[in-house]
Amino acid sequence: MKNIYSSFLSILFAFTAILFLTTCKKESQNGFVHLHFNHAVGTEELVLNNAWYPCAAGHLFSVVRLKYYTSNFSMHRSDGTAFQVNEAHYRDAETPETESFTLKDVPNGEYTGLSFILGLDEAANVDGGLPNTTTNINMEWPLPGDQGYHYMKLEGKYDSLSTGVLRNFNLHTGATGGNQNYVEISLLFHHPMRLNGDTWNISLAMDLEEWLEHPHVYDFDAFEPTIMGNQDAQQALKENGADVFSVTSVERE
Amino acid sequence: MKPALFYLIFFGILSGLLGCKKDHVENVPPGQDWTYDPTPFEIKAPASFPILNIPVGNPTTVEGVKLGRMLYYDPVLHSDSLRACASCHSQERSFTSDPPVLPHVNLAWNTSFLWNGKVEGALEDIMLFEVKEFFKTDLEKLQNHQDYPKLFYEAFGARTITHELCAKALSQFQRTLISGKSKYDRVLEGTNWVFLTDEELNGFDIFFTEKGDCFHCHGGILFTDNSFHNNALDASPEPARSAITSNPADVGKFKSPTLRNIELTGPYMHDGRYETLEEVVDFYSEGLKTSETVDPLMKSLHLGGKHLTTQEKSDLIAFLKSLTDTAFIADTALASPFH
């Protein structure tokens, strides 16, 4: 008898749960935000290999590879609260699938901006901190004494001393000598995003020129060939990195 | 369900079954006592190795690995019946022989194959290429063989042997060719009090810092980045990968070979131009040649190389030799089953 009673109860419970869930679904409290990353040099869209761009130190440079992590996304609301997603996302300018991802279950509300990390925070940036995929393994930062992963690999060629002699440059950023060196990015939307159970697209752009000009004029000649363990180079790039991103559009789908 | 629809599906299935049946009748060799009940095979890789993705359509089984191993060592697979895979991919040299033969080491984690990356995808894709296009395997020879029809049935439950099934079996065996027991691996595991010598340790530092900067292409636990680079071998490089992609930026780019067991796999480079590791290290130290597509990771290109001292060179080589896995080349489970 008791058994029948309890199974009746659990069926009743399941029913109300389903009812509850389906009614919730109807007027959803959550929406989706698609984030798209574009890469540019000044006003031009980045073209890999063979496109030459000027930089603040006076060299022409071209880009062969661009790979990096972003992590710890926070969507900020006008009331000062935030919605946070900590996972890391890998991006490779050669692989379009990596240039966008979706924040799911973002609560309804009025959002005024977003912030994230270029690179990885202390918790993720340890050996084995990311899932053991071949992609993550290829980003490892194996310098003896250091830990974790490359935050960014920006590689290419430049015209050294503007003499026509080409040299290679590698802007490889990461943690070294106990300095974390990740870049905290904080961006405001031009107009608030009123999320109401719907889907929004946010486009961001990384301007590669910004790595090389503000507040430090970064001269490849001064730092190549070794920058991974060179905290002066890492510090300059960390400070320059703060304004490499901008919001290009925020639109309802 | 509406009755008409029901009958349609019923007859569809029935005729499908009958169709299969007819196939069977043609190919059934004597012996109906075969069973298809494959036993899952657990692939054991060191914990530090990357996550292994095995295609759902080809789970690894004891029967499949056994069949793949036989096919790998059996010249019956070649249309001329003179060569087996193992004729060129020989175990005592880490499953290679003379260049340009590529070794078979940890290919389970690979996604692009051959020096120019002509075949991309899973092992099943490259194995299908090897069987169908390179060996032009004569399926009738296998189908009429005294042992293989039964072995294929036991591995795949199929009575008709196809190129695809040969490729699946070879892939299953290939996934067991795991090299992860070198001295370096034992040091990483931190057991049994195995340590690198001072020379090896110094070589490790050269390899894994910008001093020698080998790790950006040959790094990670697999000692390859599974990608393509022009490592500055020639002033007028070969078309290499651009022959596949038609992209001029890919001229001179070859697959980064794994450096595991590198001591065993010489002569070196896709054309075997260097006999010894000493010559290879001399090349990276002072022999780089400029051309348009040289990889930006070759940072000391404008200096002709890394300019390592004699001591640094021999330390680097000592470290490379710590990647030699003698257990792998002696593993009887990977050796020829025909003895």
mmCIF file with all atom_site columns, N, CA, C and O in Angstrom, chain B residues 114-143:
data_model
loop_
_atom_site.group_PDB
_atom_site.id
_atom_site.type_symbol
_atom_site.label_atom_id
_atom_site.label_alt_id
_atom_site.label_comp_id
_atom_site.label_asym_id
_atom_site.label_entity_id
_atom_site.label_seq_id
_atom_site.pdbx_PDB_ins_code
_atom_site.Cartn_x
_atom_site.Cartn_y
_atom_site.Cartn_z
_atom_site.occupancy
_atom_site.B_iso_or_equiv
_atom_site.pdbx_formal_charge
_atom_site.auth_seq_id
_atom_site.auth_comp_id
_atom_site.auth_asym_id
_atom_site.auth_atom_id
_atom_site.pdbx_PDB_model_num
ATOM 1   N N  . LEU B 1 114 ? 51.092 11.652  -44.681 1.00 0.00 ? 114 LEU B N  1
ATOM 2   C CA . LEU B 1 114 ? 52.078 11.745  -45.761 1.00 0.00 ? 114 LEU B CA 1
ATOM 3   C C  . LEU B 1 114 ? 52.826 13.084  -45.654 1.00 0.00 ? 114 LEU B C  1
ATOM 4   O O  . LEU B 1 114 ? 52.343 14.019  -45.003 1.00 0.00 ? 114 LEU B O  1
ATOM 5   N N  . TRP B 1 115 ? 53.989 13.145  -46.272 1.00 0.00 ? 115 TRP B N  1
ATOM 6   C CA . TRP B 1 115 ? 54.867 14.309  -46.117 1.00 0.00 ? 115 TRP B CA 1
ATOM 7   C C  . TRP B 1 115 ? 54.168 15.611  -46.503 1.00 0.00 ? 115 TRP B C  1
ATOM 8   O O  . TRP B 1 115 ? 54.416 16.656  -45.921 1.00 0.00 ? 115 TRP B O  1
ATOM 9   N N  . ASN B 1 116 ? 53.318 15.533  -47.529 1.00 0.00 ? 116 ASN B N  1
ATOM 10  C CA . ASN B 1 116 ? 52.659 16.763  -47.975 1.00 0.00 ? 116 ASN B CA 1
ATOM 11  C C  . ASN B 1 116 ? 51.211 16.863  -47.501 1.00 0.00 ? 116 ASN B C  1
ATOM 12  O O  . ASN B 1 116 ? 50.480 17.739  -47.931 1.00 0.00 ? 116 ASN B O  1
ATOM 13  N N  . GLY B 1 117 ? 50.788 15.939  -46.631 1.00 0.00 ? 117 GLY B N  1
ATOM 14  C CA . GLY B 1 117 ? 49.436 16.007  -46.089 1.00 0.00 ? 117 GLY B CA 1
ATOM 15  C C  . GLY B 1 117 ? 48.357 15.688  -47.109 1.00 0.00 ? 117 GLY B C  1
ATOM 16  O O  . GLY B 1 117 ? 47.230 16.157  -46.982 1.00 0.00 ? 117 GLY B O  1
ATOM 17  N N  . LYS B 1 118 ? 48.707 14.865  -48.079 1.00 0.00 ? 118 LYS B N  1
ATOM 18  C CA . LYS B 1 118 ? 47.758 14.539  -49.146 1.00 0.00 ? 118 LYS B CA 1
ATOM 19  C C  . LYS B 1 118 ? 46.467 13.937  -48.605 1.00 0.00 ? 118 LYS B C  1
ATOM 20  O O  . LYS B 1 118 ? 45.393 14.173  -49.137 1.00 0.00 ? 118 LYS B O  1
ATOM 21  N N  . VAL B 1 119 ? 46.586 13.125  -47.537 1.00 0.00 ? 119 VAL B N  1
ATOM 22  C CA . VAL B 1 119 ? 45.387 12.509  -46.955 1.00 0.00 ? 119 VAL B CA 1
ATOM 23  C C  . VAL B 1 119 ? 45.134 13.112  -45.577 1.00 0.00 ? 119 VAL B C  1
ATOM 24  O O  . VAL B 1 119 ? 46.023 13.139  -44.730 1.00 0.00 ? 119 VAL B O  1
ATOM 25  N N  . GLU B 1 120 ? 43.912 13.614  -45.371 1.00 0.00 ? 120 GLU B N  1
ATOM 26  C CA . GLU B 1 120 ? 43.563 14.155  -44.061 1.00 0.00 ? 120 GLU B CA 1
ATOM 27  C C  . GLU B 1 120 ? 42.378 13.392  -43.501 1.00 0.00 ? 120 GLU B C  1
ATOM 28  O O  . GLU B 1 120 ? 41.585 12.833  -44.247 1.00 0.00 ? 120 GLU B O  1
ATOM 29  N N  . GLY B 1 121 ? 42.274 13.361  -42.207 1.00 0.00 ? 121 GLY B N  1
ATOM 30  C CA . GLY B 1 121 ? 41.143 12.691  -41.565 1.00 0.00 ? 121 GLY B CA 1
ATOM 31  C C  . GLY B 1 121 ? 41.625 11.718  -40.510 1.00 0.00 ? 121 GLY B C  1
ATOM 32  O O  . GLY B 1 121 ? 42.579 11.988  -39.785 1.00 0.00 ? 121 GLY B O  1
ATOM 33  N N  . ALA B 1 122 ? 40.956 10.562  -40.446 1.00 0.00 ? 122 ALA B N  1
ATOM 34  C CA . ALA B 1 122 ? 41.300 9.559   -39.437 1.00 0.00 ? 122 ALA B CA 1
ATOM 35  C C  . ALA B 1 122 ? 42.229 8.519   -40.059 1.00 0.00 ? 122 ALA B C  1
ATOM 36  O O  . ALA B 1 122 ? 42.469 8.517   -41.270 1.00 0.00 ? 122 ALA B O  1
ATOM 37  N N  . LEU B 1 123 ? 42.735 7.620   -39.223 1.00 0.00 ? 123 LEU B N  1
ATOM 38  C CA . LEU B 1 123 ? 43.581 6.529   -39.725 1.00 0.00 ? 123 LEU B CA 1
ATOM 39  C C  . LEU B 1 123 ? 42.857 5.731   -40.814 1.00 0.00 ? 123 LEU B C  1
ATOM 40  O O  . LEU B 1 123 ? 43.467 5.305   -41.791 1.00 0.00 ? 123 LEU B O  1
ATOM 41  N N  . GLU B 1 124 ? 41.537 5.559   -40.635 1.00 0.00 ? 124 GLU B N  1
ATOM 42  C CA . GLU B 1 124 ? 40.759 4.806   -41.614 1.00 0.00 ? 124 GLU B CA 1
ATOM 43  C C  . GLU B 1 124 ? 40.920 5.399   -43.016 1.00 0.00 ? 124 GLU B C  1
ATOM 44  O O  . GLU B 1 124 ? 40.927 4.675   -44.012 1.00 0.00 ? 124 GLU B O  1
ATOM 45  N N  . ASP B 1 125 ? 41.034 6.725   -43.096 1.00 0.00 ? 125 ASP B N  1
ATOM 46  C CA . ASP B 1 125 ? 41.152 7.374   -44.405 1.00 0.00 ? 125 ASP B CA 1
ATOM 47  C C  . ASP B 1 125 ? 42.498 7.074   -45.063 1.00 0.00 ? 125 ASP B C  1
ATOM 48  O O  . ASP B 1 125 ? 42.560 6.743   -46.236 1.00 0.00 ? 125 ASP B O  1
ATOM 49  N N  . ILE B 1 126 ? 43.589 7.197   -44.290 1.00 0.00 ? 126 ILE B N  1
ATOM 50  C CA . ILE B 1 126 ? 44.896 6.922   -44.876 1.00 0.00 ? 126 ILE B CA 1
ATOM 51  C C  . ILE B 1 126 ? 45.030 5.428   -45.192 1.00 0.00 ? 126 ILE B C  1
ATOM 52  O O  . ILE B 1 126 ? 45.604 5.045   -46.215 1.00 0.00 ? 126 ILE B O  1
ATOM 53  N N  . MET B 1 127 ? 44.469 4.588   -44.356 1.00 0.00 ? 127 MET B N  1
ATOM 54  C CA . MET B 1 127 ? 44.589 3.147   -44.591 1.00 0.00 ? 127 MET B CA 1
ATOM 55  C C  . MET B 1 127 ? 43.812 2.729   -45.843 1.00 0.00 ? 127 MET B C  1
ATOM 56  O O  . MET B 1 127 ? 44.254 1.869   -46.595 1.00 0.00 ? 127 MET B O  1
ATOM 57  N N  . LEU B 1 128 ? 42.676 3.381   -46.070 1.00 0.00 ? 128 LEU B N  1
ATOM 58  C CA . LEU B 1 128 ? 41.921 3.081   -47.286 1.00 0.00 ? 128 LEU B CA 1
ATOM 59  C C  . LEU B 1 128 ? 42.748 3.478   -48.514 1.00 0.00 ? 128 LEU B C  1
ATOM 60  O O  . LEU B 1 128 ? 42.814 2.751   -49.512 1.00 0.00 ? 128 LEU B O  1
ATOM 61  N N  . PHE B 1 129 ? 43.408 4.624   -48.402 1.00 0.00 ? 129 PHE B N  1
ATOM 62  C CA . PHE B 1 129 ? 44.291 5.059   -49.489 1.00 0.00 ? 129 PHE B CA 1
ATOM 63  C C  . PHE B 1 129 ? 45.397 4.032   -49.723 1.00 0.00 ? 129 PHE B C  1
ATOM 64  O O  . PHE B 1 129 ? 45.695 3.653   -50.863 1.00 0.00 ? 129 PHE B O  1
ATOM 65  N N  . GLU B 1 130 ? 46.010 3.573   -48.636 1.00 0.00 ? 130 GLU B N  1
ATOM 66  C CA . GLU B 1 130 ? 47.126 2.616   -48.765 1.00 0.00 ? 130 GLU B CA 1
ATOM 67  C C  . GLU B 1 130 ? 46.664 1.312   -49.427 1.00 0.00 ? 130 GLU B C  1
ATOM 68  O O  . GLU B 1 130 ? 47.349 0.767   -50.287 1.00 0.00 ? 130 GLU B O  1
ATOM 69  N N  . VAL B 1 131 ? 45.506 0.830   -49.001 1.00 0.00 ? 131 VAL B N  1
ATOM 70  C CA . VAL B 1 131 ? 45.017 -0.466  -49.481 1.00 0.00 ? 131 VAL B CA 1
ATOM 71  C C  . VAL B 1 131 ? 44.536 -0.355  -50.926 1.00 0.00 ? 131 VAL B C  1
ATOM 72  O O  . VAL B 1 131 ? 44.912 -1.140  -51.795 1.00 0.00 ? 131 VAL B O  1
ATOM 73  N N  . LYS B 1 132 ? 43.728 0.650   -51.177 1.00 0.00 ? 132 LYS B N  1
ATOM 74  C CA . LYS B 1 132 ? 43.036 0.723   -52.464 1.00 0.00 ? 132 LYS B CA 1
ATOM 75  C C  . LYS B 1 132 ? 43.941 1.300   -53.544 1.00 0.00 ? 132 LYS B C  1
ATOM 76  O O  . LYS B 1 132 ? 44.051 0.761   -54.633 1.00 0.00 ? 132 LYS B O  1
ATOM 77  N N  . GLU B 1 133 ? 44.609 2.426   -53.220 1.00 0.00 ? 133 GLU B N  1
ATOM 78  C CA . GLU B 1 133 ? 45.337 3.115   -54.276 1.00 0.00 ? 133 GLU B CA 1
ATOM 79  C C  . GLU B 1 133 ? 46.798 2.719   -54.350 1.00 0.00 ? 133 GLU B C  1
ATOM 80  O O  . GLU B 1 133 ? 47.373 2.675   -55.428 1.00 0.00 ? 133 GLU B O  1
ATOM 81  N N  . PHE B 1 134 ? 47.420 2.467   -53.179 1.00 0.00 ? 134 PHE B N  1
ATOM 82  C CA . PHE B 1 134 ? 48.852 2.155   -53.194 1.00 0.00 ? 134 PHE B CA 1
ATOM 83  C C  . PHE B 1 134 ? 49.055 0.659   -53.431 1.00 0.00 ? 134 PHE B C  1
ATOM 84  O O  . PHE B 1 134 ? 49.755 0.265   -54.374 1.00 0.00 ? 134 PHE B O  1
ATOM 85  N N  . PHE B 1 135 ? 48.440 -0.186  -52.638 1.00 0.00 ? 135 PHE B N  1
ATOM 86  C CA . PHE B 1 135 ? 48.625 -1.640  -52.779 1.00 0.00 ? 135 PHE B CA 1
ATOM 87  C C  . PHE B 1 135 ? 47.688 -2.249  -53.809 1.00 0.00 ? 135 PHE B C  1
ATOM 88  O O  . PHE B 1 135 ? 47.912 -3.363  -54.259 1.00 0.00 ? 135 PHE B O  1
ATOM 89  N N  . LYS B 1 136 ? 46.641 -1.524  -54.191 1.00 0.00 ? 136 LYS B N  1
ATOM 90  C CA . LYS B 1 136 ? 45.643 -2.046  -55.125 1.00 0.00 ? 136 LYS B CA 1
ATOM 91  C C  . LYS B 1 136 ? 45.265 -3.475  -54.751 1.00 0.00 ? 136 LYS B C  1
ATOM 92  O O  . LYS B 1 136 ? 45.286 -4.405  -55.573 1.00 0.00 ? 136 LYS B O  1
ATOM 93  N N  . THR B 1 137 ? 44.924 -3.625  -53.497 1.00 0.00 ? 137 THR B N  1
ATOM 94  C CA . THR B 1 137 ? 44.631 -4.951  -52.942 1.00 0.00 ? 137 THR B CA 1
ATOM 95  C C  . THR B 1 137 ? 43.590 -5.694  -53.775 1.00 0.00 ? 137 THR B C  1
ATOM 96  O O  . THR B 1 137 ? 42.534 -5.155  -54.096 1.00 0.00 ? 137 THR B O  1
ATOM 97  N N  . ASP B 1 138 ? 43.933 -6.939  -54.105 1.00 0.00 ? 138 ASP B N  1
ATOM 98  C CA . ASP B 1 138 ? 43.039 -7.790  -54.882 1.00 0.00 ? 138 ASP B CA 1
ATOM 99  C C  . ASP B 1 138 ? 42.113 -8.514  -53.896 1.00 0.00 ? 138 ASP B C  1
ATOM 100 O O  . ASP B 1 138 ? 42.533 -9.440  -53.198 1.00 0.00 ? 138 ASP B O  1
ATOM 101 N N  . LEU B 1 139 ? 40.866 -8.086  -53.845 1.00 0.00 ? 139 LEU B N  1
ATOM 102 C CA . LEU B 1 139 ? 39.940 -8.616  -52.836 1.00 0.00 ? 139 LEU B CA 1
ATOM 103 C C  . LEU B 1 139 ? 39.636 -10.090 -53.063 1.00 0.00 ? 139 LEU B C  1
ATOM 104 O O  . LEU B 1 139 ? 39.396 -10.842 -52.121 1.00 0.00 ? 139 LEU B O  1
ATOM 105 N N  . GLU B 1 140 ? 39.667 -10.500 -54.324 1.00 0.00 ? 140 GLU B N  1
ATOM 106 C CA . GLU B 1 140 ? 39.364 -11.900 -54.614 1.00 0.00 ? 140 GLU B CA 1
ATOM 107 C C  . GLU B 1 140 ? 40.389 -12.829 -53.962 1.00 0.00 ? 140 GLU B C  1
ATOM 108 O O  . GLU B 1 140 ? 40.047 -13.891 -53.443 1.00 0.00 ? 140 GLU B O  1
ATOM 109 N N  . LYS B 1 141 ? 41.662 -12.376 -53.989 1.00 0.00 ? 141 LYS B N  1
ATOM 110 C CA . LYS B 1 141 ? 42.709 -13.192 -53.363 1.00 0.00 ? 141 LYS B CA 1
ATOM 111 C C  . LYS B 1 141 ? 42.426 -13.404 -51.870 1.00 0.00 ? 141 LYS B C  1
ATOM 112 O O  . LYS B 1 141 ? 42.640 -14.480 -51.328 1.00 0.00 ? 141 LYS B O  1
ATOM 113 N N  . LEU B 1 142 ? 41.947 -12.339 -51.224 1.00 0.00 ? 142 LEU B N  1
ATOM 114 C CA . LEU B 1 142 ? 41.627 -12.456 -49.798 1.00 0.00 ? 142 LEU B CA 1
ATOM 115 C C  . LEU B 1 142 ? 40.388 -13.313 -49.594 1.00 0.00 ? 142 LEU B C  1
ATOM 116 O O  . LEU B 1 142 ? 40.333 -14.157 -48.700 1.00 0.00 ? 142 LEU B O  1
ATOM 117 N N  . GLN B 1 143 ? 39.410 -13.094 -50.462 1.00 0.00 ? 143 GLN B N  1
ATOM 118 C CA . GLN B 1 143 ? 38.144 -13.809 -50.321 1.00 0.00 ? 143 GLN B CA 1
ATOM 119 C C  . GLN B 1 143 ? 38.342 -15.319 -50.516 1.00 0.00 ? 143 GLN B C  1
ATOM 120 O O  . GLN B 1 143 ? 37.668 -16.120 -49.894 1.00 0.00 ? 143 GLN B O  1
#
